[in-house]
PDB file of C-alpha atoms and ligand atoms in Angstrom:
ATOM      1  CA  UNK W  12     145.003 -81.744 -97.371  1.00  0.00           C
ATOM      2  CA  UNK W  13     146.016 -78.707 -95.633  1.00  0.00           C
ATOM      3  CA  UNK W  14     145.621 -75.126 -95.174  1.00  0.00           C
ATOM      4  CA  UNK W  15     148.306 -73.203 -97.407  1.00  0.00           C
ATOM      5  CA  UNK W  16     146.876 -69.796 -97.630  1.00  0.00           C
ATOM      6  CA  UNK W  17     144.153 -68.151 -95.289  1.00  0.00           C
ATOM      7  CA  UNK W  18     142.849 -64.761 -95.395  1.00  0.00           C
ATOM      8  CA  UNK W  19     140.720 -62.598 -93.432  1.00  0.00           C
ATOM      9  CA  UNK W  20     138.308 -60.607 -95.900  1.00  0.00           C
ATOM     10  CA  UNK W  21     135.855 -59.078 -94.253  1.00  0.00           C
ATOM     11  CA  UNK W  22     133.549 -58.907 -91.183  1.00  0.00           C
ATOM     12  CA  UNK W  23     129.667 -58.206 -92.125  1.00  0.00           C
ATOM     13  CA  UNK W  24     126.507 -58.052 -89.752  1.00  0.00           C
ATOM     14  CA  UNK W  25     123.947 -57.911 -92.397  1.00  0.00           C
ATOM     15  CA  UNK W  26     123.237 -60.506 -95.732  1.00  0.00           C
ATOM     16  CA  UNK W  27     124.260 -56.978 -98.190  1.00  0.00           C
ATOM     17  CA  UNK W  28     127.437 -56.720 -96.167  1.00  0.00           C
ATOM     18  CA  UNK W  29     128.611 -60.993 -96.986  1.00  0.00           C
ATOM     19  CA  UNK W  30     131.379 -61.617 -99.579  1.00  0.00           C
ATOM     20  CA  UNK W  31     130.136 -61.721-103.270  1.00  0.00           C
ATOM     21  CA  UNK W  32     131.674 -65.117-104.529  1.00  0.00           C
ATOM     22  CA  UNK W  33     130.376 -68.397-105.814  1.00  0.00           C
ATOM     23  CA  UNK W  34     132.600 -70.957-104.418  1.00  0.00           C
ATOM     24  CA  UNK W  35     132.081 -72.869-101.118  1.00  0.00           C
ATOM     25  CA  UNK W  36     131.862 -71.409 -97.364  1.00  0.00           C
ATOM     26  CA  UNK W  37     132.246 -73.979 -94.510  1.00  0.00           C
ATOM     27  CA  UNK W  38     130.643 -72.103 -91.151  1.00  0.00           C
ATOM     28  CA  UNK W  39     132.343 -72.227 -87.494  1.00  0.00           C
ATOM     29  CA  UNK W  40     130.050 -71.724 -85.011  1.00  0.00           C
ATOM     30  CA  UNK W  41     129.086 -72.657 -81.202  1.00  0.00           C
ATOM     31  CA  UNK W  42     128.751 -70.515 -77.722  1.00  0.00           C
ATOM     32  CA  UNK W  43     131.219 -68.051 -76.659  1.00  0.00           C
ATOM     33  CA  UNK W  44     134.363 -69.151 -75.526  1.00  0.00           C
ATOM     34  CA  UNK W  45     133.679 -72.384 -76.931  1.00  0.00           C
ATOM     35  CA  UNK W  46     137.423 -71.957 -78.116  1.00  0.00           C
ATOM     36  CA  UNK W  47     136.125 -71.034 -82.032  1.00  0.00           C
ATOM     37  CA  UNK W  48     138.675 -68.337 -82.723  1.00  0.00           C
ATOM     38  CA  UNK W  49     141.907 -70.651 -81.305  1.00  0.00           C
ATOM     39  CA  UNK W  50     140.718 -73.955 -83.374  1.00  0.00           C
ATOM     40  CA  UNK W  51     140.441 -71.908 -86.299  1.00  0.00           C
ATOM     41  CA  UNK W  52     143.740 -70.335 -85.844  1.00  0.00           C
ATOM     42  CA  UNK W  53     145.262 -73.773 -85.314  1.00  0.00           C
ATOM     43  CA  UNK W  54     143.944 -75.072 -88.692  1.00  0.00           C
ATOM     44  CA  UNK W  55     144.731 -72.126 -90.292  1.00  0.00           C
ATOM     45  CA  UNK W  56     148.681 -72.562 -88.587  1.00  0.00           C
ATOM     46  CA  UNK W  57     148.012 -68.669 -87.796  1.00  0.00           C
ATOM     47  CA  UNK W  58     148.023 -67.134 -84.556  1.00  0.00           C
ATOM     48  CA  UNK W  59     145.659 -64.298 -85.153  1.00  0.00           C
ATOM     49  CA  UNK W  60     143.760 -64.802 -87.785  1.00  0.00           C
ATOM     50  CA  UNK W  61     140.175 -65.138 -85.827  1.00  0.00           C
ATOM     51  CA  UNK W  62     140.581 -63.189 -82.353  1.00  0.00           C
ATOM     52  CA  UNK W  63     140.629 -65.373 -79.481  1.00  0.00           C
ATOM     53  CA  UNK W  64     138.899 -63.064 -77.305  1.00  0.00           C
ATOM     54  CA  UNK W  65     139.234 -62.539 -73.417  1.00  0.00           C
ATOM     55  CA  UNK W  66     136.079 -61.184 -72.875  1.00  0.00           C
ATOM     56  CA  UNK W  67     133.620 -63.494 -74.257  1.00  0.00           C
ATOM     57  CA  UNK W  68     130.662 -62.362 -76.113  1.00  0.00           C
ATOM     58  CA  UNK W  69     132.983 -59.924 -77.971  1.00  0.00           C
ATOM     59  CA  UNK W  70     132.924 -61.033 -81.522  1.00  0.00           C
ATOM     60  CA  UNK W  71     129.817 -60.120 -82.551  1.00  0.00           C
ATOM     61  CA  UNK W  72     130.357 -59.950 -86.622  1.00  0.00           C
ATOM     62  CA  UNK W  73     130.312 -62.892 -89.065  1.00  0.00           C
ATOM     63  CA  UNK W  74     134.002 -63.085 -90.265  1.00  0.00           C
ATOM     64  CA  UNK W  75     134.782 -64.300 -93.720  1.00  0.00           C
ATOM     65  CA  UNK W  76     138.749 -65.801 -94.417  1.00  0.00           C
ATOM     66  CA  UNK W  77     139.487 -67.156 -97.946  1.00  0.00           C
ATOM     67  CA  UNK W  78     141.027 -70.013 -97.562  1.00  0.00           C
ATOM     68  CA  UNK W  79     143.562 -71.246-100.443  1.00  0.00           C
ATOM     69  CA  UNK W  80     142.067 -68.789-102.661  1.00  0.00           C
ATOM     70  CA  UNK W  81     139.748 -71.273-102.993  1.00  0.00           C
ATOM     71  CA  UNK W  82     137.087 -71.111-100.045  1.00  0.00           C
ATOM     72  CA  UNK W  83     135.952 -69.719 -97.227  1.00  0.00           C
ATOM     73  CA  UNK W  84     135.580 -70.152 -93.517  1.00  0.00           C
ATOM     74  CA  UNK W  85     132.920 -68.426 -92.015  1.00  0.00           C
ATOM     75  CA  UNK W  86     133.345 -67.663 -88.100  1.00  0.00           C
ATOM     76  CA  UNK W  87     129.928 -67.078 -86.777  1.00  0.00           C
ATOM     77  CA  UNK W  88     128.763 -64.894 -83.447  1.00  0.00           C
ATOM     78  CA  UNK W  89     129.300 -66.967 -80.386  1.00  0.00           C
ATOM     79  CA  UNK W  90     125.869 -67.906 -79.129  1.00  0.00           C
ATOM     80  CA  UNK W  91     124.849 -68.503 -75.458  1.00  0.00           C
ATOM     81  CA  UNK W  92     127.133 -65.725 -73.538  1.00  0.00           C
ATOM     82  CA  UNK W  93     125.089 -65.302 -70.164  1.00  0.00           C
ATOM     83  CA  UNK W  94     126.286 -62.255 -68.870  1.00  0.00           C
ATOM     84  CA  UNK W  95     124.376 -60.357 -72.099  1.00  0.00           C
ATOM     85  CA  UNK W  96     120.891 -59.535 -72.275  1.00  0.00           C
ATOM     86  CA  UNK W  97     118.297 -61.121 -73.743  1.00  0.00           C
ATOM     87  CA  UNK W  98     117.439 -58.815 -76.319  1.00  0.00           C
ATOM     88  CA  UNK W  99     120.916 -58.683 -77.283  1.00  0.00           C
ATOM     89  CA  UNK W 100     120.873 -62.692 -76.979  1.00  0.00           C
ATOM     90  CA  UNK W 101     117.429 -62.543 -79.521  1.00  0.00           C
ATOM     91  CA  UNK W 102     119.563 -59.953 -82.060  1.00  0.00           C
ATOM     92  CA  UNK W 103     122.392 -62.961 -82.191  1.00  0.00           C
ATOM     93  CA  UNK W 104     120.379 -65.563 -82.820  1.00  0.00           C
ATOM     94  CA  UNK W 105     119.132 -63.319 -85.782  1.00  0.00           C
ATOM     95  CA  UNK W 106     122.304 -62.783 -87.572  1.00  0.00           C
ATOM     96  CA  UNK W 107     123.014 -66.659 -87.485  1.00  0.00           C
ATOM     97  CA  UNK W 108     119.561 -67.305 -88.275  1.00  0.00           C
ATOM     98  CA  UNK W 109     119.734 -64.596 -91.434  1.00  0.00           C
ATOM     99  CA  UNK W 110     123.223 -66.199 -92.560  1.00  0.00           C
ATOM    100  CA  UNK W 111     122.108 -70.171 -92.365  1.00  0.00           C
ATOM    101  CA  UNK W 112     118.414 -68.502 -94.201  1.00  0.00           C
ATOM    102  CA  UNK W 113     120.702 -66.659 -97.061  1.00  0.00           C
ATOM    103  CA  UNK W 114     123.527 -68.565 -97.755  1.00  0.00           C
ATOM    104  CA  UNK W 115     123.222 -71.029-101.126  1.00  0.00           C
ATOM    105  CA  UNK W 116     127.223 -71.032-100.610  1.00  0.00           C
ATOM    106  CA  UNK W 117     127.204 -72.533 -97.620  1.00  0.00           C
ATOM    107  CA  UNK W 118     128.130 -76.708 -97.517  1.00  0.00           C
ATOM    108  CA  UNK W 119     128.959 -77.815 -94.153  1.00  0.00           C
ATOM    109  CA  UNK W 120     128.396 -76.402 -90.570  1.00  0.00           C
ATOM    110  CA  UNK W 121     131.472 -76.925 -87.773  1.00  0.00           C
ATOM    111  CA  UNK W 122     129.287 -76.620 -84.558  1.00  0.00           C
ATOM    112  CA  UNK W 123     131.750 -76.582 -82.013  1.00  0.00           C
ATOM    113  CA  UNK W 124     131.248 -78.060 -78.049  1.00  0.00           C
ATOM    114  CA  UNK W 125     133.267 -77.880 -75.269  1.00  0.00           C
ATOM    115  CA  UNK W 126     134.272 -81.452 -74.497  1.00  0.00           C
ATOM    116  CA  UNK W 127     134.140 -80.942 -70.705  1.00  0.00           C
ATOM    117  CA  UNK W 128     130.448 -80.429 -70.451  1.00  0.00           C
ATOM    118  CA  UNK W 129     127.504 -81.625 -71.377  1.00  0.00           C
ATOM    119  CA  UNK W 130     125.962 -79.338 -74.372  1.00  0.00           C
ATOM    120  CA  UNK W 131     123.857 -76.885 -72.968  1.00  0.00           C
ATOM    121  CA  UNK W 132     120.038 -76.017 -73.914  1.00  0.00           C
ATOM    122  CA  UNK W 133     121.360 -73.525 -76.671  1.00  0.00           C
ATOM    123  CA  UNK W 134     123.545 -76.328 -78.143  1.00  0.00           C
ATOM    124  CA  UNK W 135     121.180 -78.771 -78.174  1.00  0.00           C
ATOM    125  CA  UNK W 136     118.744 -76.228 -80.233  1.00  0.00           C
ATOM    126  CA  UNK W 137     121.285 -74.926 -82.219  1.00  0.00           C
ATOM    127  CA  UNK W 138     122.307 -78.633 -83.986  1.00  0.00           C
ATOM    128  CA  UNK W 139     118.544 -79.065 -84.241  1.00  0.00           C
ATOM    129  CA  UNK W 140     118.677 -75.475 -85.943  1.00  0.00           C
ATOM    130  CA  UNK W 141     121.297 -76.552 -88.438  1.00  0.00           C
ATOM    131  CA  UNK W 142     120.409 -80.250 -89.039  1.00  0.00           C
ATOM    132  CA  UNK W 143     116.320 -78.945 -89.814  1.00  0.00           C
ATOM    133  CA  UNK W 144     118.299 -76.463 -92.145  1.00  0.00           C
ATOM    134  CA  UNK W 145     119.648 -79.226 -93.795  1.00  0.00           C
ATOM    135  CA  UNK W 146     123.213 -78.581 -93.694  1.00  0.00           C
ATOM    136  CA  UNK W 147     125.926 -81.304 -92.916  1.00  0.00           C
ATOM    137  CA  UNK W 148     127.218 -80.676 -89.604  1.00  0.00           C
ATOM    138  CA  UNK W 149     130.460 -81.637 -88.011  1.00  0.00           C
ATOM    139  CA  UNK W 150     130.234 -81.752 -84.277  1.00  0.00           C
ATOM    140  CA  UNK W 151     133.578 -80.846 -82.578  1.00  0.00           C
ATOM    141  CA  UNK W 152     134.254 -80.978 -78.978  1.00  0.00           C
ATOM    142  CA  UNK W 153     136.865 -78.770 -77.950  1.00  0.00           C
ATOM    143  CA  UNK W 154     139.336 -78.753 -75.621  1.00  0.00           C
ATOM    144  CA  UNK W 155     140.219 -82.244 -75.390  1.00  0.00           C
ATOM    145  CA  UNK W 156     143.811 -81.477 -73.894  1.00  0.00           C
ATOM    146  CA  UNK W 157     141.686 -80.965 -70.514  1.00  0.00           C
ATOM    147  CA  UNK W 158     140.103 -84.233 -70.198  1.00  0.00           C
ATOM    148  CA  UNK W 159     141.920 -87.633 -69.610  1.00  0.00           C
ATOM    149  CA  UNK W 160     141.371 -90.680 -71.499  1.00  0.00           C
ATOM    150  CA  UNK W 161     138.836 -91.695 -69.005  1.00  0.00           C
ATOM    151  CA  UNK W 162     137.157 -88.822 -68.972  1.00  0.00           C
ATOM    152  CA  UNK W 163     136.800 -88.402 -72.766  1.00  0.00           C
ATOM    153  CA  UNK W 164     135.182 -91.945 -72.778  1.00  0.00           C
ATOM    154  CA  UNK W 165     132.896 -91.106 -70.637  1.00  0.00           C
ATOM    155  CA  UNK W 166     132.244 -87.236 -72.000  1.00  0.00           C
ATOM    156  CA  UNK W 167     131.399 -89.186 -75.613  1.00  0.00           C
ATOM    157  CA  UNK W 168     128.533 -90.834 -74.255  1.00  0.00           C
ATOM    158  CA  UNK W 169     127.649 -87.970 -72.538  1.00  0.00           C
ATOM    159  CA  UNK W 170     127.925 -85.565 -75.190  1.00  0.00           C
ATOM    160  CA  UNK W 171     126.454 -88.395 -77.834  1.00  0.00           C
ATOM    161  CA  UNK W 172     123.098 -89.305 -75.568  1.00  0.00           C
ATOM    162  CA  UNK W 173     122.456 -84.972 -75.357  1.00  0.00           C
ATOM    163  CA  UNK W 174     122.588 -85.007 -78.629  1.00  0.00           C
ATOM    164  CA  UNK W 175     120.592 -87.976 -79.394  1.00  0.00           C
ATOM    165  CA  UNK W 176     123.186 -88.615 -82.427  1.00  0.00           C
ATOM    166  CA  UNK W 177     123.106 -92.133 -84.084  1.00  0.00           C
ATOM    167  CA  UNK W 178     126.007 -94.470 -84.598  1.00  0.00           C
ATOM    168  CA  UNK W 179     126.420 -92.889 -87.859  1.00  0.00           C
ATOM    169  CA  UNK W 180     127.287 -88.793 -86.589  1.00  0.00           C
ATOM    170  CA  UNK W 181     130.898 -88.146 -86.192  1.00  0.00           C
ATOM    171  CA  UNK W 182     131.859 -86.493 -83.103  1.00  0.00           C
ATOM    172  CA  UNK W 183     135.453 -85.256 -83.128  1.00  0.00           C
ATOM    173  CA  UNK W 184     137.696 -84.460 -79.931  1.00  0.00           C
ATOM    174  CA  UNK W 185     139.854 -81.384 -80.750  1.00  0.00           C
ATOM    175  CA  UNK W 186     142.476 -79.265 -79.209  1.00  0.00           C
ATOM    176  CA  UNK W 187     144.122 -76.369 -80.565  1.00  0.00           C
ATOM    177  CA  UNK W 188     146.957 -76.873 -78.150  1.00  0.00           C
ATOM    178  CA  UNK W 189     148.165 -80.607 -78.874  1.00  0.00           C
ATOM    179  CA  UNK W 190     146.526 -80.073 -82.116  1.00  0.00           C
ATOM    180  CA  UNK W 191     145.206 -83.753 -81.669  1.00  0.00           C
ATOM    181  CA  UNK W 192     141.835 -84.189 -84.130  1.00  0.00           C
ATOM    182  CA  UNK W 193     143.464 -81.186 -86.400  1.00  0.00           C
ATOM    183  CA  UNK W 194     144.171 -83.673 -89.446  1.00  0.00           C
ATOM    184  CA  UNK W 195     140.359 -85.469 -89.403  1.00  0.00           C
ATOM    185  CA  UNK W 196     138.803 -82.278 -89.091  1.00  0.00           C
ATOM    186  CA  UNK W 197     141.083 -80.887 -92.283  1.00  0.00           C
ATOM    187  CA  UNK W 198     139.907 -83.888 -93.951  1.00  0.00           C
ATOM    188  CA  UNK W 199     136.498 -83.897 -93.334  1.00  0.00           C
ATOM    189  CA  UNK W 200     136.662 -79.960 -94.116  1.00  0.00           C
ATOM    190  CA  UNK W 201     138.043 -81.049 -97.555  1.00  0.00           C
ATOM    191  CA  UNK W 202     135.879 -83.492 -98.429  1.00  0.00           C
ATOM    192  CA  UNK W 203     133.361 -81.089 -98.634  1.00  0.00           C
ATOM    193  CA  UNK W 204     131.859 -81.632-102.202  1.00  0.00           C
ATOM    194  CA  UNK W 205     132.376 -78.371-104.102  1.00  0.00           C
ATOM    195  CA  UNK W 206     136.341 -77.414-101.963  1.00  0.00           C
ATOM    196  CA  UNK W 207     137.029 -81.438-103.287  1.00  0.00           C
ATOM    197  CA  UNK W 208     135.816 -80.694-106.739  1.00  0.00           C
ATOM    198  CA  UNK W 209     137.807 -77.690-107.449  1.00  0.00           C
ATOM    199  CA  UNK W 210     141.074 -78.971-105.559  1.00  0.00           C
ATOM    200  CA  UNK W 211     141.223 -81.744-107.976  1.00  0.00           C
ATOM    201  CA  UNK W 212     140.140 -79.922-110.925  1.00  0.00           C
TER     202      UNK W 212
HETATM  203  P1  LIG R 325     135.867 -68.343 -78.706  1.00  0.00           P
HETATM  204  O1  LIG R 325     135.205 -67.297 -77.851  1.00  0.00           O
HETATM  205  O2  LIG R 325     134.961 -69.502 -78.953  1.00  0.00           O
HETATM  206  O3  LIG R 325     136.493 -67.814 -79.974  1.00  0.00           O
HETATM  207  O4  LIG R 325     137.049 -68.990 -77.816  1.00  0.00           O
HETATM  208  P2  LIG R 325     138.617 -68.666 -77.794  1.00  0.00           P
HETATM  209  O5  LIG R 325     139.320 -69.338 -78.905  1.00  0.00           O
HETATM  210  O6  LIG R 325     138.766 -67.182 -77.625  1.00  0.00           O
HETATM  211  O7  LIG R 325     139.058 -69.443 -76.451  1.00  0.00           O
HETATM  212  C1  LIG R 325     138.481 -69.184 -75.209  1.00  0.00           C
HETATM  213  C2  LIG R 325     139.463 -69.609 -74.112  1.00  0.00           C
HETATM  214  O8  LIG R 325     139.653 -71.018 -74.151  1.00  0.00           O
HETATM  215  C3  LIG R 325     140.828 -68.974 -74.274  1.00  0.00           C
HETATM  216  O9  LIG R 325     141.328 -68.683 -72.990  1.00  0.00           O
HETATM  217  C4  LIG R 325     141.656 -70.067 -74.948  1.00  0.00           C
HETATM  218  O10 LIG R 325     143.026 -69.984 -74.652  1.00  0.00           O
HETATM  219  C5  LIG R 325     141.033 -71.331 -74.350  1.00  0.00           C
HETATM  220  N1  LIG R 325     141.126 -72.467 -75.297  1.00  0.00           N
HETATM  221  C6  LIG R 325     140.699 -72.493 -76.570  1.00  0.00           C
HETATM  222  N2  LIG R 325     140.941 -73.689 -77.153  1.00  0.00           N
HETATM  223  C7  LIG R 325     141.556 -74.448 -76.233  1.00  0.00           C
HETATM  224  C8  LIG R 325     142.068 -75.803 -76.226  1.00  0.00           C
HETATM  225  O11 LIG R 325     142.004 -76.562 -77.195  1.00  0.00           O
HETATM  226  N3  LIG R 325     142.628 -76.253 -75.050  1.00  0.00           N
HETATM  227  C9  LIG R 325     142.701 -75.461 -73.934  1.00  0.00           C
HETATM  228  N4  LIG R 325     143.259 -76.004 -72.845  1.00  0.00           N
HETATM  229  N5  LIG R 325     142.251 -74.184 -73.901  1.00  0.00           N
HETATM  230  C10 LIG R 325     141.677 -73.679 -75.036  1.00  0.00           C
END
């Protein structure tokens, strides 16, 4: 399966302002700089599509691309940026919050990691967030191009014990440089019930 056709929509800060549709949405979401705006470019094979901001804590709208005229990737607010306030921190968890509350279209949740670290207080919460919402989550560490072999062994555990995940969770090492992961997260993205449904139909 691949990406054929992407296109950016609309950006939207409150539930009146999200795309009227009733196909699927598959969300992207995880803390600033994370690398969310490259690894959807690279699945997308676009170079701009989502921005990949210098300055992070910038994107501060929920994006909507239709993807293959068929779906749609949703690029959430980065969460966790520490140079912002916490008021402005509280307001960010409320627009993910109002979007994972309102969203019957919504199937699967991409909560992104960076593979060098261990996930932080706010991404521990956050997959506890989504999984008590009951969405399927795919758990994506990023930036695997930075870690050797060793180090990704070890970074698994790591990441795996922080998240208390079971044999069972998928954890996927991803880099939007070497593009290595790019093809099992594609699949998994397509094998999301309703975008399988209708690409067969
Ligand atoms: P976002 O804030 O989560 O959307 O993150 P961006 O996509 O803007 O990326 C943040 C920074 O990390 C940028 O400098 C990117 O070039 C870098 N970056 C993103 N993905 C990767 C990756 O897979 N490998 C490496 N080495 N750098 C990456």
């Amino acid at each position: 399966m691949e990406v054929k056709q992407s296109e950016f929509i609309k950006s939207a800060v409150t539930p009146d302002q999200y795309v009227e549709h009733s196909s699927t949405e598959v969300a992207f979401l995880g803390r600033s700089n994370v690398g969310k705006s490259s690894l959807i470019n690279s699945l997308t094979n676009r170079r701009k599509l989502a921005k990949v901001s210098n300055t992070p804590g910038r994107t501060r709208l929920i994006n909507f691309f239709l993807i293959n005229n068929l779906f749609y990737f949703v690029d959430l607010p980065g969460y966790g940026y520490a140079k912002v306030s916490k008021t402005e921190k509280a307001s960010w968890g409320k627009f993910i919050e109002a979007y994972l509350f309102n969203r019957p279209q919504l199937s699967k949740v991409i909560l992104l990691i960076d593979s060098r670290h261990k996930p932080s207080v706010d991404d521990v919460l956050m997959y506890e967030w989504i999984r008590h919402y009951g969405y399927e989550v795919v758990l994506v560490a990023t930036k695997s191009d930075k870690l050797t072999k060793n180090e990704l062994a070890k970074n698994n555990i790591i990441i795996r014990e922080t998240l208390k995940l079971t044999k069972k969770d998928k954890l996927l090492f991803y880099s939007s440089i070497n593009k290595s992961g790019r093809q099992e997260l594609l699949d998994s993205i397509f094998q999301t019930e309703n975008v399988k449904g209708k690409e067969q139909s």
